[in-house]
XYZ file of C-alpha atoms in Angstrom:
249
model
C 140.784 125.965 152.531
C 137.672 127.965 153.114
C 138.943 129.537 156.249
C 141.851 131.126 154.579
C 139.944 132.816 151.956
C 141.129 136.559 151.841
C 143.557 135.864 154.573
C 147.117 136.998 154.238
C 149.798 134.566 153.268
C 153.486 135.430 153.122
C 155.721 133.189 150.901
C 159.662 133.770 151.005
C 161.735 132.767 147.936
C 158.482 133.239 145.987
C 160.198 134.199 142.608
C 160.755 130.583 141.328
C 160.606 126.866 141.778
C 158.673 125.633 144.829
C 157.980 129.148 146.028
C 156.261 130.203 142.691
C 154.220 126.962 142.727
C 153.043 127.808 146.220
C 152.191 131.303 145.201
C 149.994 130.113 142.289
C 148.084 127.548 144.325
C 147.417 129.928 147.207
C 146.107 132.491 144.686
C 143.916 129.853 143.200
C 142.522 129.208 146.545
C 141.605 132.814 146.937
C 144.179 133.608 149.437
C 145.727 137.165 149.469
C 149.570 136.282 148.873
C 152.636 138.540 149.567
C 155.523 137.143 147.689
C 159.030 138.073 148.940
C 162.231 137.576 146.995
C 165.427 139.332 146.093
C 164.460 139.297 142.300
C 161.370 141.446 142.323
C 161.384 141.335 138.440
C 160.819 137.708 138.649
C 158.034 138.298 141.095
C 156.452 140.865 138.667
C 156.695 138.219 135.778
C 154.954 135.622 137.906
C 152.171 138.044 138.676
C 151.722 138.955 135.110
C 151.438 135.087 134.285
C 148.453 134.916 136.633
C 144.842 135.059 135.126
C 144.095 138.760 134.910
C 141.232 138.345 137.392
C 143.518 136.844 139.996
C 146.625 139.289 139.714
C 145.250 141.571 142.320
C 145.735 138.575 144.902
C 149.532 138.596 144.680
C 151.459 141.440 146.037
C 155.265 141.536 145.438
C 157.830 143.044 147.768
C 161.510 142.869 147.182
C 163.156 141.342 150.300
C 166.383 139.526 151.257
C 165.634 137.259 154.057
C 169.432 137.218 155.073
C 169.092 140.957 156.041
C 167.161 141.789 159.088
C 166.613 145.397 157.967
C 165.115 144.166 154.643
C 162.864 141.659 156.521
C 161.690 144.378 158.902
C 160.932 146.731 156.151
C 158.869 144.034 154.150
C 156.884 143.017 157.257
C 156.205 146.553 158.102
C 154.837 147.208 154.734
C 152.772 144.216 154.924
C 151.207 145.056 158.190
C 150.607 148.640 157.276
C 148.731 147.447 154.183
C 146.973 144.366 155.351
C 146.945 144.624 159.109
C 148.762 141.318 159.736
C 150.036 137.875 158.661
C 147.985 134.658 158.795
C 150.155 132.103 157.109
C 153.842 132.222 156.769
C 155.639 129.949 154.290
C 159.399 129.777 154.847
C 160.609 128.684 151.514
C 163.757 130.864 150.748
C 166.780 128.540 150.702
C 170.227 128.190 149.098
C 172.822 125.396 148.693
C 176.301 125.545 147.523
C 178.366 122.726 145.679
C 181.492 121.600 147.668
C 182.710 119.892 150.679
C 182.429 121.542 154.126
C 186.255 120.995 154.610
C 186.986 123.301 151.757
C 183.874 125.345 151.061
C 184.494 129.171 150.900
C 183.465 130.583 154.206
C 181.303 133.358 152.587
C 179.295 130.498 151.028
C 179.029 128.709 154.405
C 177.635 131.823 156.054
C 175.305 132.475 153.114
C 173.578 128.893 153.494
C 173.309 129.539 157.254
C 172.038 133.148 157.057
C 169.428 132.170 154.361
C 168.242 128.825 155.518
C 168.375 129.350 159.361
C 168.486 133.015 160.207
C 166.008 133.940 157.503
C 163.627 131.598 159.039
C 164.089 133.147 162.332
C 163.750 136.738 161.230
C 160.523 136.100 159.199
C 158.996 133.732 161.861
C 159.425 136.149 164.733
C 157.624 138.935 162.790
C 154.836 136.588 161.525
C 154.377 135.062 165.060
C 154.238 138.532 166.696
C 151.391 139.529 164.142
C 149.441 136.328 164.730
C 149.692 136.412 168.571
C 148.797 140.172 168.766
C 145.564 139.578 166.788
C 144.885 136.214 168.422
C 144.619 134.353 165.210
C 145.036 130.591 164.620
C 147.741 131.135 162.063
C 150.257 128.619 160.433
C 153.865 128.557 159.838
C 155.180 126.170 157.273
C 158.829 125.277 157.005
C 159.964 124.006 153.415
C 162.563 121.799 154.862
C 164.396 118.748 153.189
C 165.230 115.164 153.409
C 168.614 116.511 154.046
C 167.287 117.646 157.529
C 166.812 114.092 158.497
C 169.612 112.189 156.793
C 173.015 113.419 155.588
C 173.075 112.145 151.902
C 175.475 112.204 149.064
C 174.997 113.625 145.652
C 174.701 110.887 142.966
C 178.050 110.378 141.043
C 179.882 112.783 143.363
C 181.777 113.054 146.689
C 179.574 113.817 149.665
C 178.415 117.347 148.923
C 175.538 118.340 151.156
C 178.101 120.388 153.298
C 176.365 123.089 155.295
C 173.068 122.628 153.620
C 172.283 119.449 155.406
C 173.387 121.004 158.705
C 171.054 124.049 158.140
C 168.141 121.796 157.340
C 168.690 119.666 160.471
C 168.487 123.007 162.278
C 165.152 123.723 160.650
C 163.886 120.260 161.865
C 164.802 121.130 165.337
C 163.458 124.665 165.137
C 160.104 123.295 164.044
C 159.828 121.503 167.329
C 161.089 124.464 169.259
C 158.529 126.665 167.625
C 155.676 124.136 168.255
C 156.564 124.074 171.991
C 156.818 127.957 172.165
C 153.610 128.410 170.406
C 151.855 126.231 172.873
C 153.687 127.501 175.808
C 152.775 131.159 175.006
C 149.128 130.334 174.911
C 148.396 130.425 171.081
C 146.808 127.979 168.651
C 149.231 128.711 166.001
C 150.388 125.480 164.198
C 153.542 124.808 162.469
C 154.368 122.096 159.796
C 157.712 121.079 158.390
C 157.535 119.786 154.765
C 160.584 117.718 153.693
C 160.964 116.938 150.092
C 163.434 114.841 148.254
C 164.958 116.057 145.121
C 162.703 118.509 143.469
C 163.065 119.753 139.738
C 164.117 123.389 140.447
C 166.959 125.606 139.554
C 168.792 124.484 142.712
C 169.510 121.052 141.224
C 172.212 120.753 138.650
C 171.381 119.314 135.167
C 173.801 116.370 135.838
C 172.028 115.463 138.873
C 168.687 115.723 137.122
C 170.091 113.345 134.391
C 171.145 110.838 137.086
C 167.829 110.991 138.886
C 165.768 110.569 135.758
C 162.105 110.412 136.666
C 162.941 109.907 140.303
C 162.310 113.460 141.089
C 159.596 115.631 142.336
C 158.001 118.624 140.796
C 157.511 122.018 142.516
C 153.756 121.475 142.210
C 154.086 118.258 144.441
C 155.261 120.351 147.260
C 152.639 123.026 146.839
C 149.973 120.281 146.960
C 151.437 119.356 150.380
C 151.294 122.931 151.477
C 147.593 123.166 150.550
C 146.800 119.792 152.179
C 148.317 120.977 155.611
C 146.451 124.158 155.247
C 143.230 122.510 154.525
C 143.105 120.514 157.844
C 141.000 121.684 160.747
C 142.324 124.192 163.151
C 142.808 121.430 166.004
C 145.063 119.319 163.629
C 148.949 119.572 163.767
C 150.640 118.024 160.814
C 154.003 118.225 162.473
C 156.350 116.660 159.657
C 155.823 115.402 156.133
C 158.437 113.758 154.149
C 157.707 113.543 150.450
C 159.893 111.381 148.169
C 159.437 110.419 144.473
C 158.758 106.671 143.803
C 162.037 104.891 143.360
C 164.194 107.680 144.909
C 167.774 106.524 145.876
C 167.768 107.498 149.427
């Protein structure tokens, strides 16, 4: 991780769960982190929870990744203050309970706008910054096993609805970006990290009860992020699938 010390990492969906764990570990690795989230007050609480000597390494910006104007405003602020972006972690994501045949259309649109278009908005801005400065940056997608297999929810009718479709899109986008990064003459790397069920606010209590100890913790995914970043610049970890031991799927 030495080559990333004092570099700029942008983490979306940074206020809780996997995003918050990634922020903490990057700060511990002496990376300058910019946390983006809609709930700025949660970001401020996260910053206050850090050791006092490390709080200056976390900068918080309110940002709704579903809104292009909000994303552009956030990245303009980042570039004005820090000069550019070296690492982007596309972590923001949402899911909704229900079946695709009957799910409210605004909920379907929210999933796609967050999980797909939010990635596009942020990646375009981060890539532009990396390419203009000719840096060997790294883009990380927090994907899902649902981006590789349509799965049912324990004890319920199939309910991954548009969430799985959006994560399949992320899987495809990862390869599209890899080819484009190479074709455009950069050495920017990209990694898709696909966890199984993770103990976050996104998982309902009834599901957690059904899963028991067959569930990952946010820190498990953060450890994977640090591992991918710690590899040499010539190494491309394209896809990493992480499951808890004994997972159903």
